[in-house]
CSV table of C-alpha atoms and ligand atoms in Angstrom, one decimal:
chain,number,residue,atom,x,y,z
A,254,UNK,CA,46.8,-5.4,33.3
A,255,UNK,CA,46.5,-4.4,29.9
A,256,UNK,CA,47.4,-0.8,28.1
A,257,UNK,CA,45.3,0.6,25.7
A,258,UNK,CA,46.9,1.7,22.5
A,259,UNK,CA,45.7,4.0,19.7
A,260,UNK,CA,45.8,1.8,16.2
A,261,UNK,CA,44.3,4.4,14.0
A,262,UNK,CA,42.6,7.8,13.9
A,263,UNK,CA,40.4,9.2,11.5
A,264,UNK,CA,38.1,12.6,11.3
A,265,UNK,CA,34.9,13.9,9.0
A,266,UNK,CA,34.6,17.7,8.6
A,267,UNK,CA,31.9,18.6,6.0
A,268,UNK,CA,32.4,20.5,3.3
A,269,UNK,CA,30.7,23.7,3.4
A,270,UNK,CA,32.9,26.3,4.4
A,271,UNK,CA,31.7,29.4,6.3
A,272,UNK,CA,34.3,32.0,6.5
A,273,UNK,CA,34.2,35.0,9.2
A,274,UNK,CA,32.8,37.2,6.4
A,275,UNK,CA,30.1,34.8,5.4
A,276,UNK,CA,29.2,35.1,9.1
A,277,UNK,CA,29.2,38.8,9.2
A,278,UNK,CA,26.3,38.6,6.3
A,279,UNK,CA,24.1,37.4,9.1
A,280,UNK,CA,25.3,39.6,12.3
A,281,UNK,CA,27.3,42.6,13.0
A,282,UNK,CA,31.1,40.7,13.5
A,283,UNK,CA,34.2,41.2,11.2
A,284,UNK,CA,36.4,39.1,10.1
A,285,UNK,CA,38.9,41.1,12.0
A,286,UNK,CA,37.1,40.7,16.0
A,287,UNK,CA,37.0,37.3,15.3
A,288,UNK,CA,41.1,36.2,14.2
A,289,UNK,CA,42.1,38.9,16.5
A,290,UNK,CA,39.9,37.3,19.5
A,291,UNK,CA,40.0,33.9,18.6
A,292,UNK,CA,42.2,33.1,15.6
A,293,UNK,CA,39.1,31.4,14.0
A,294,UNK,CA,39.1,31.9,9.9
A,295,UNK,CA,36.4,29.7,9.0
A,296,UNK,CA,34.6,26.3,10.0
A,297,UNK,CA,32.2,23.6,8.9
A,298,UNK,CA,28.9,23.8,9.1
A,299,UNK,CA,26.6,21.2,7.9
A,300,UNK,CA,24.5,22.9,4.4
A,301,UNK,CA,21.2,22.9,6.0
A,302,UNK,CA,18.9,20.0,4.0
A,303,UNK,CA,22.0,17.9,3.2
A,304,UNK,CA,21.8,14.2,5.3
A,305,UNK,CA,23.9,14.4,8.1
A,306,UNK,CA,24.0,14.5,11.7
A,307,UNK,CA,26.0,13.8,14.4
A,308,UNK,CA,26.2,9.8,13.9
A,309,UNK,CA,26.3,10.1,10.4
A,310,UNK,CA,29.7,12.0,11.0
A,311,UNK,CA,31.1,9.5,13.2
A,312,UNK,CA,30.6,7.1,11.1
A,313,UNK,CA,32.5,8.6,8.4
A,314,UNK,CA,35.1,9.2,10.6
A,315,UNK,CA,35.1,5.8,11.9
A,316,UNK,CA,35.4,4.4,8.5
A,317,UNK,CA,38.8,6.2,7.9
A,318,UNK,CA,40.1,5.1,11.4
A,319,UNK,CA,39.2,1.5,11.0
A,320,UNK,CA,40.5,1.2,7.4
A,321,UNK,CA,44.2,3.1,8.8
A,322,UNK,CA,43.8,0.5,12.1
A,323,UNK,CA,43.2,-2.3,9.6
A,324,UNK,CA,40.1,-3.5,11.2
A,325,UNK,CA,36.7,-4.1,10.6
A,326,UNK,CA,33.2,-3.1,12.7
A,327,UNK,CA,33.4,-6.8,13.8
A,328,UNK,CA,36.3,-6.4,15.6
A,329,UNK,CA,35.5,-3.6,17.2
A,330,UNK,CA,34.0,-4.6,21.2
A,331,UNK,CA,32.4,-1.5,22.4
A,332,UNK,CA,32.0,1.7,21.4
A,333,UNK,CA,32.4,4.9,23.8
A,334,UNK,CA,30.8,8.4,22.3
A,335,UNK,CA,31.7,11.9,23.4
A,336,UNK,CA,29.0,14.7,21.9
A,337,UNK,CA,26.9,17.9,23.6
A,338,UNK,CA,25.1,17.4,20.3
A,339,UNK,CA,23.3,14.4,19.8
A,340,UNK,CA,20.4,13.5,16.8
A,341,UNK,CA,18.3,12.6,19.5
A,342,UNK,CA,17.2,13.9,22.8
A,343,UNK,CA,17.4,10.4,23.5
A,344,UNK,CA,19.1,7.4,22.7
A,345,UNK,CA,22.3,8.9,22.2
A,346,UNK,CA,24.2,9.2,19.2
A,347,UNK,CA,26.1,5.3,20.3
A,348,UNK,CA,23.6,3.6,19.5
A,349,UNK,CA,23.0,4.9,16.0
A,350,UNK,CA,26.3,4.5,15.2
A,351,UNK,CA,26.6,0.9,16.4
A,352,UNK,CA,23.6,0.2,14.1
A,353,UNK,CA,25.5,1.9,11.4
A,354,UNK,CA,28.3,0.0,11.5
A,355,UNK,CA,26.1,-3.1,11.4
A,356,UNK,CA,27.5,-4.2,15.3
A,357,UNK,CA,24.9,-6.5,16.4
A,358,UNK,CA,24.4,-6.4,20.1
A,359,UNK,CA,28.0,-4.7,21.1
A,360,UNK,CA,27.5,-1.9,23.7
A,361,UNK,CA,27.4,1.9,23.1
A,362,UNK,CA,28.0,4.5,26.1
A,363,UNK,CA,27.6,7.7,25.4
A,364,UNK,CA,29.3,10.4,27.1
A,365,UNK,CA,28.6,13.8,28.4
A,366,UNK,CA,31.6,16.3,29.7
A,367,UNK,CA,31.7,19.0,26.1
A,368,UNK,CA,35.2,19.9,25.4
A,369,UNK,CA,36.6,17.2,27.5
A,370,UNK,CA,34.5,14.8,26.0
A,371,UNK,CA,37.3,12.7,24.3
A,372,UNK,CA,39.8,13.1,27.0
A,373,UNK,CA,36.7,11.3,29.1
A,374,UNK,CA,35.8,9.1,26.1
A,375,UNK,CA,39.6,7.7,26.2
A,376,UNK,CA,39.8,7.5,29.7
A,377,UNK,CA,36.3,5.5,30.3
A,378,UNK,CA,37.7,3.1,27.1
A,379,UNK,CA,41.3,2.8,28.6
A,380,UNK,CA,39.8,1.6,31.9
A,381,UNK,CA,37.9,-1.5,30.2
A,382,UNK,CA,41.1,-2.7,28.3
A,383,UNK,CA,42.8,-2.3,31.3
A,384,UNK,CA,41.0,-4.5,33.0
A,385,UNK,CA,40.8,-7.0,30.0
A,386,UNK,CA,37.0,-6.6,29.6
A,387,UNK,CA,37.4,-4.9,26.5
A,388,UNK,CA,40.0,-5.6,23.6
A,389,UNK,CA,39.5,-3.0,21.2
A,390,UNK,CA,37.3,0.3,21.4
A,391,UNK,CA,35.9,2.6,19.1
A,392,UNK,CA,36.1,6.1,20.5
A,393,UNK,CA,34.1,8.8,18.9
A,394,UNK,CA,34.2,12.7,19.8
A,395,UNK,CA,31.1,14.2,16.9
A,396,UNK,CA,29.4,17.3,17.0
A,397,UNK,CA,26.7,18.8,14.6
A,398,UNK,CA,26.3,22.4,16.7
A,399,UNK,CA,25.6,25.1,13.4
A,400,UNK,CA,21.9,23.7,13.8
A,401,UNK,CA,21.8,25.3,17.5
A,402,UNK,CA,23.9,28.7,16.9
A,403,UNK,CA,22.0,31.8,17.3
A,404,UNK,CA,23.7,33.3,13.8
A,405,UNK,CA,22.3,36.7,14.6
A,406,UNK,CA,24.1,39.9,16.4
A,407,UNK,CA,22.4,38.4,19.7
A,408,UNK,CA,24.4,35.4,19.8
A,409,UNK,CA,27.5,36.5,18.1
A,410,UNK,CA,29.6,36.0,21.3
A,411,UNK,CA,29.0,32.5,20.8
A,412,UNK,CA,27.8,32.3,16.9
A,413,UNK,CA,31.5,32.7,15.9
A,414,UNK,CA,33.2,30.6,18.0
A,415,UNK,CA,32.0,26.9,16.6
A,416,UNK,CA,31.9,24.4,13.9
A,417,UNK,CA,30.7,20.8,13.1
A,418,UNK,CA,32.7,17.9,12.5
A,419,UNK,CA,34.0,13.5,13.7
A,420,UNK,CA,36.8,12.3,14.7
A,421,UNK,CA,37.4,8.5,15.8
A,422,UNK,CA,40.2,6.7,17.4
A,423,UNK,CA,40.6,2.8,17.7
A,424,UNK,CA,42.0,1.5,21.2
A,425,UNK,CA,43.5,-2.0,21.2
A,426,UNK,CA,44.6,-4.3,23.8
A,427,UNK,CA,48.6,-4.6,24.4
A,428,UNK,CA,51.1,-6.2,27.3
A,429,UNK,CA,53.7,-3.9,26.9
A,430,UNK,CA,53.0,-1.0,29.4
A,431,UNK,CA,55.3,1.2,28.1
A,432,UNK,CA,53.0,2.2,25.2
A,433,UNK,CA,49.8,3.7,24.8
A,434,UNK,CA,47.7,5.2,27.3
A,435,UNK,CA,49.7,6.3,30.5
A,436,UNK,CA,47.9,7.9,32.3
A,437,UNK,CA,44.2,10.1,31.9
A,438,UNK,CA,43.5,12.9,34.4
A,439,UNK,CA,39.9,14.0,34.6
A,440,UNK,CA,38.7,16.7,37.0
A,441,UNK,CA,35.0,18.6,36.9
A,442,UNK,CA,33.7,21.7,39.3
A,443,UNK,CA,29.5,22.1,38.8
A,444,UNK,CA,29.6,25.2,40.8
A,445,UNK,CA,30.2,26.9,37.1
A,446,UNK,CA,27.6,24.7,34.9
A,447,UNK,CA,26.0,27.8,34.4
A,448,UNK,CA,28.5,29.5,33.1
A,449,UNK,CA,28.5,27.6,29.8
A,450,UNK,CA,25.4,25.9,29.0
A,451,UNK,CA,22.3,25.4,26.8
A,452,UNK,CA,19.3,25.1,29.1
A,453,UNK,CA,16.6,23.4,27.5
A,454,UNK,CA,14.9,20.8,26.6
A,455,UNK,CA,15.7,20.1,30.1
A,456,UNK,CA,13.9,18.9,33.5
A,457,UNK,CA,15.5,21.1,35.7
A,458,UNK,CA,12.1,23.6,35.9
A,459,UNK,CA,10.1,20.4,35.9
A,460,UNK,CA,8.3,22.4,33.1
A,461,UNK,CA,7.6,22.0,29.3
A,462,UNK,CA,10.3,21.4,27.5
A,463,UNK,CA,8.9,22.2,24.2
A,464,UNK,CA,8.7,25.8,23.0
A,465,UNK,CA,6.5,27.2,20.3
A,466,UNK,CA,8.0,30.4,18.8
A,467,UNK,CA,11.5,30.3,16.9
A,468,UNK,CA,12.3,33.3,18.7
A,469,UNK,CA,11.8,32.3,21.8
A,470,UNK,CA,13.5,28.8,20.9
A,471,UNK,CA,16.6,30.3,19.9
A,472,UNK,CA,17.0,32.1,23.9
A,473,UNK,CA,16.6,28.3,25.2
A,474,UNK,CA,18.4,26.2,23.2
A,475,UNK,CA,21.4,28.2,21.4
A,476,UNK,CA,24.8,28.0,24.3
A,477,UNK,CA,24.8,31.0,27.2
A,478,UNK,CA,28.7,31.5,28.2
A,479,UNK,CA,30.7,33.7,30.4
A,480,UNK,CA,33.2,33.9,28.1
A,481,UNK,CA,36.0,35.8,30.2
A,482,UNK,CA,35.2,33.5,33.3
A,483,UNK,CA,35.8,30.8,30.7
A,484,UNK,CA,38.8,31.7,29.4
A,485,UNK,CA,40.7,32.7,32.6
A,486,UNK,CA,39.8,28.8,34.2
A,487,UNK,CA,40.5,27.2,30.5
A,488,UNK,CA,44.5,28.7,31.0
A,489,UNK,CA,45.2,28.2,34.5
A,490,UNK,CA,43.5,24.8,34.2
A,491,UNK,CA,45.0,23.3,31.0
A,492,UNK,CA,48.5,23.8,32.3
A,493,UNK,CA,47.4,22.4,36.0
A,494,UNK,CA,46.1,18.9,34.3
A,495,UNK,CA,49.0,18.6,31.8
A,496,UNK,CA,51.5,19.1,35.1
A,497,UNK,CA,49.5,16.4,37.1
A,498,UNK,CA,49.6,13.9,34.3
A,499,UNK,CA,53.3,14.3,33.8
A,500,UNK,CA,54.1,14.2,37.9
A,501,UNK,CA,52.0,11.1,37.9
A,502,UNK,CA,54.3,9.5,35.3
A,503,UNK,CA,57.7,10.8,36.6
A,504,UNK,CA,58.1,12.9,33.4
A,505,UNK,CA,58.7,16.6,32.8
A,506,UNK,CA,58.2,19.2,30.2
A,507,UNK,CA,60.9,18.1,28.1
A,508,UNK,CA,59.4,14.8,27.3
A,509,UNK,CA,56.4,15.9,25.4
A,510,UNK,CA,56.9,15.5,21.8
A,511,UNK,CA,53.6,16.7,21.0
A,512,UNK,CA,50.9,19.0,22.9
A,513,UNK,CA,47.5,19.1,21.4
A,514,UNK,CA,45.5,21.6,23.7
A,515,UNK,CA,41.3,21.4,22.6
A,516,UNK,CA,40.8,24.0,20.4
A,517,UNK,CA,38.5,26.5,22.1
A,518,UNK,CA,40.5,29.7,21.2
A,519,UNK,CA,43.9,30.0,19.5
A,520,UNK,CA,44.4,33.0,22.4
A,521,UNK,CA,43.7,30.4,25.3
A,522,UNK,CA,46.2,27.7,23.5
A,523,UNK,CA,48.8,30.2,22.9
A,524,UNK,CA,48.5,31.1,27.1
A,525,UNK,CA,48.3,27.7,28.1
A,526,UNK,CA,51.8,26.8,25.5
A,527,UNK,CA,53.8,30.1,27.4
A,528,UNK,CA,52.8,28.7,30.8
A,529,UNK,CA,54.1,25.3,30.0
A,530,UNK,CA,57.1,26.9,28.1
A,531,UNK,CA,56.4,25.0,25.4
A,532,UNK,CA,57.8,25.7,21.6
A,533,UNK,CA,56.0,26.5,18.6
A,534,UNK,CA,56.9,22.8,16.8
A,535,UNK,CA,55.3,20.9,19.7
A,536,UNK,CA,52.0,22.4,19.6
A,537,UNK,CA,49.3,21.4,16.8
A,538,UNK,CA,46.2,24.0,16.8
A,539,UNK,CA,44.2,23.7,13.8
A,540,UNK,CA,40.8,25.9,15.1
A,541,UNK,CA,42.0,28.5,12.5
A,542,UNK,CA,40.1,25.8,9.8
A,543,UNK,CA,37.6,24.1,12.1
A,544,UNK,CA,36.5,27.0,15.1
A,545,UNK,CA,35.8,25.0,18.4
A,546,UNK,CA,34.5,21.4,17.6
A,547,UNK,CA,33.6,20.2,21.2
A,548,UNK,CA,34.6,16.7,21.4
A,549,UNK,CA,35.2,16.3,18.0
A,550,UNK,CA,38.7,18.7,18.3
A,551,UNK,CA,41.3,16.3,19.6
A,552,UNK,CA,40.9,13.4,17.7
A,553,UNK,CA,40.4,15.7,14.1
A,554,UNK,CA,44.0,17.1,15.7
A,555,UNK,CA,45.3,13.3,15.9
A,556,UNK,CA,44.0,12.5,12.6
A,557,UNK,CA,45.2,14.9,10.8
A,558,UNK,CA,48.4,14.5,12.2
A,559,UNK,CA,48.3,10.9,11.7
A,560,UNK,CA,47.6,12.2,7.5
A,561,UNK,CA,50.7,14.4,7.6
A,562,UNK,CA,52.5,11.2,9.0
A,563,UNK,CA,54.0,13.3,12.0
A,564,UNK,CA,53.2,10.4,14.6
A,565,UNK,CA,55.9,8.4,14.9
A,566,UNK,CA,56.6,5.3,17.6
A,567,UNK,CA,57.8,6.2,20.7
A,568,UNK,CA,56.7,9.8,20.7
A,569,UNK,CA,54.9,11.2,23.8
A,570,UNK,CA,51.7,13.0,23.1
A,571,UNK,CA,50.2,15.2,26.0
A,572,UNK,CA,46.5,15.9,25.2
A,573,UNK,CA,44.5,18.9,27.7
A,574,UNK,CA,41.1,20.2,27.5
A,575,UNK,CA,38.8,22.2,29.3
A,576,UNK,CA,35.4,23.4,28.4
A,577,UNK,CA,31.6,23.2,30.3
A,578,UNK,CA,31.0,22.0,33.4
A,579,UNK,CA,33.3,23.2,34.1
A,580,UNK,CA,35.3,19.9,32.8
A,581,UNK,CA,38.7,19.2,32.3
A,582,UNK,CA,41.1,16.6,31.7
A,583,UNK,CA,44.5,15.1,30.6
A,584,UNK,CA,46.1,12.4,28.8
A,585,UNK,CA,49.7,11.4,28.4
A,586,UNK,CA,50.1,8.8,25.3
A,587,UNK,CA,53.4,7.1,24.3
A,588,UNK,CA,53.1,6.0,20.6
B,722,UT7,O1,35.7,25.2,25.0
B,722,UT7,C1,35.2,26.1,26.0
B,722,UT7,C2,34.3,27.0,25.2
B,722,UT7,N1,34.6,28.4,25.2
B,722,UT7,C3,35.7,29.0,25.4
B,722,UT7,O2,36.7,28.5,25.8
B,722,UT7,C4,35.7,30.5,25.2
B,722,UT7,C5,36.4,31.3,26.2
B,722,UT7,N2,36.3,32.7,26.0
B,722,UT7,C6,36.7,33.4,24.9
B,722,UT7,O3,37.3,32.8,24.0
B,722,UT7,C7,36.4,34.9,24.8
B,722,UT7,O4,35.9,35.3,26.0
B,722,UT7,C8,35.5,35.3,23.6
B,722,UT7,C9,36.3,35.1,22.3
B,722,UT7,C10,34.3,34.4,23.6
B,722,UT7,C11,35.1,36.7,23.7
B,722,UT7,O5,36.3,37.6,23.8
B,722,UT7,P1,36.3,38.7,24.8
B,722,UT7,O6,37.6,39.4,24.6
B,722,UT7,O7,36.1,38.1,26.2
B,722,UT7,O8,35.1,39.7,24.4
B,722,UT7,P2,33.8,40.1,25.2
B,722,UT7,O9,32.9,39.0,25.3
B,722,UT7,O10,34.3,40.8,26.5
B,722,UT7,O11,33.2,41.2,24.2
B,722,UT7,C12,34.0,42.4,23.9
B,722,UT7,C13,33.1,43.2,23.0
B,722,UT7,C14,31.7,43.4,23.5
B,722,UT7,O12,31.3,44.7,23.0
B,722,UT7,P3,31.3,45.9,24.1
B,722,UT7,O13,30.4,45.5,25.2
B,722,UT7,O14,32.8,46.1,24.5
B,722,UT7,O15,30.8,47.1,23.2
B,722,UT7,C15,30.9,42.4,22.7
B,722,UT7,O16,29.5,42.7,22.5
B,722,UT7,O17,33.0,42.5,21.7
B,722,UT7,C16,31.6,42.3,21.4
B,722,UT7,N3,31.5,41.1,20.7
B,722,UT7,C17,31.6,41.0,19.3
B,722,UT7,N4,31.9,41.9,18.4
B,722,UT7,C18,32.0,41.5,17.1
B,722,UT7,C19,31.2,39.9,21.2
B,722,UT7,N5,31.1,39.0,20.2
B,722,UT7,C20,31.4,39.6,19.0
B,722,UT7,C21,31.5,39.2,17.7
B,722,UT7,N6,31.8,40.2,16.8
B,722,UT7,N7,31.4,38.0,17.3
């Protein structure tokens, strides 16, 4: 049995800047609700017009992780790809990516599980190096969600909260099971997919699932949540999957080096850091610049800690997330 470790990280976050009070030009907010409910200052949205997408994000980000892995696309076996925001309807944004890179016939999955998309991502990856199918793995978390937001005071609860932007990590092969990957923890409860969810287009009416109308558009497919139902499961279950993952590797709070909890809401990662009594220097947030990225969040965490050269060997990372589905999951890394 192999482990899967992380070689390199890299992210993409593009560079128009929206500030709370460029947001409360379009609906009634303040740059005061949203630090004091969230800790959000600003995030990337993509300047509408400009090429880019989804893919076109992950493969920037992709770029910078193979360059710092030292590889090239031709090394690369497989890719896995976390989004809630592919180009397409269908194919999913893998595919595109793999033509991007130029990968020939090499497989793309693509992956559906929203905030715990990477967490998935790593864990689906890990299990075909385990098994010695795979030797390396691209793993992409990418989201381009400002072209779905309902900016107006109608869909401010969830206008605010979200931002676009890639991040890519590059899982290679090794024999010595004390490094990498430990251990991935994924759990998912579809009693509460309605709780946080965008609808359409979707078959579950059997209907249409094209809408004339803007207005009408916007009710369909901009994100619904329950945002207090959300936020009391996000910090009871964050700190439920990190202790599983260190029980399962006879570890304890002490050991983490490094948490990086998704960044949903500074508020739920502060929670989630006092139930795990953990201190300030071992947890990275960065949603004040970025607002929720989705999937893209964790790996734009590693990569930019990777660029402030704060990973160092032998360090245990403990990665949480939660988010729709409800899904949530865990990972315990050793570097
Ligand atoms: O990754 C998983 C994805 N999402 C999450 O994890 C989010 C989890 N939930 C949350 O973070 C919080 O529930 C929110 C930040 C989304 C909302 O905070 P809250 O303290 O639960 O506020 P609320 O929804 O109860 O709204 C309180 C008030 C309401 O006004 P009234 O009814 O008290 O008059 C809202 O209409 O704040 C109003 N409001 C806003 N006001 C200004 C809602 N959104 C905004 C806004 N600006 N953007």
């Amino acid at each position: 049995m192999f482990n899967s470790k992380i070689i390199g990280v890299g992210h993409f976050v593009p560079e128009n800047i929206v500030t709370n009070d460029d947001l409360s030009k379009l609906m009634d907010t303040s740059d005061e609700w949203i630090q004091e409910r969230t800790g959000i200052k600003e995030r990337r949205f993509y300047t509408p017009g400009e090429k880019g997408s989804t893919a076109i994000m992950a493969f920037k980000a992709s770029k910078l992780a193979m360059k710092r892995a030292k590889v090239t696309a031709d090394d690369i076996d497989a890719i896995v790809f976390a989004t809630l925001s592919p180009d397409y309807y269908f194919p999913g944004s893998g595919v595109l990516l793999q033509e991007m890179l130029k990968m020939g016939t090499k497989p793309a999955i693509d992956l559906r599980a929203q905030c715990s998309g990477f967490i998935y991502a790593l864990s689906v990856a890990d299990q075909f190096i385990k098994t010695g199918m795979y030797k390396k793995i691209l793993v992409i978390g990418s989201e381009t969600q400002s072209v779905a937001l309902d900016l107006t005071t109608r869909g401010r609860g969830m206008g605010v909260l979200f931002g676009d932007g890639a991040g890519a990590a590059i899982l290679e092969a090794t024999e010595d099971n004390t490094k990498g990957i430990l251990s991935t923890h994924l759990h998912s409860q579809g009693e509460f997919a309605d709780v946080l969810c965008v609808r359409e287009p979707g078959t579950n009416k059997g209907g249409k699932v094209i809408y004339e109308g803007q207005h009408e558009m916007y009710d369909l497919i901009s994100p619904q949540m329950d945002g207090k139902l959300v936020f009391k499961n996000a910090i009871t279950r964050m700190p439920e999957v990190t202790m599983e993952a260190l029980a399962k590797n006879n570890l304890t709070i002490e050991d983490i080096d490094m948490f990086l909890p998704h960044q949903a809401n500074l508020r739920i990662s502060q929670m989630v850091q006092r139930f795990l009594k953990l201190p300030d220097e071992k947890v990275f947030n960065n949603i004040q610049k970025y607002g929720n990225t989705t999937a893209a969040t964790l790996p734009i965490l590693l990569s930019e800690l990777w660029e402030e050269g704060r990973i160092k060997e032998g360090q245990l990372f403990a990665l949480a997330a939660f988010g729709s589905g409800f899904t949530w999951a865990s990972a315990l890394i050793r570097w």
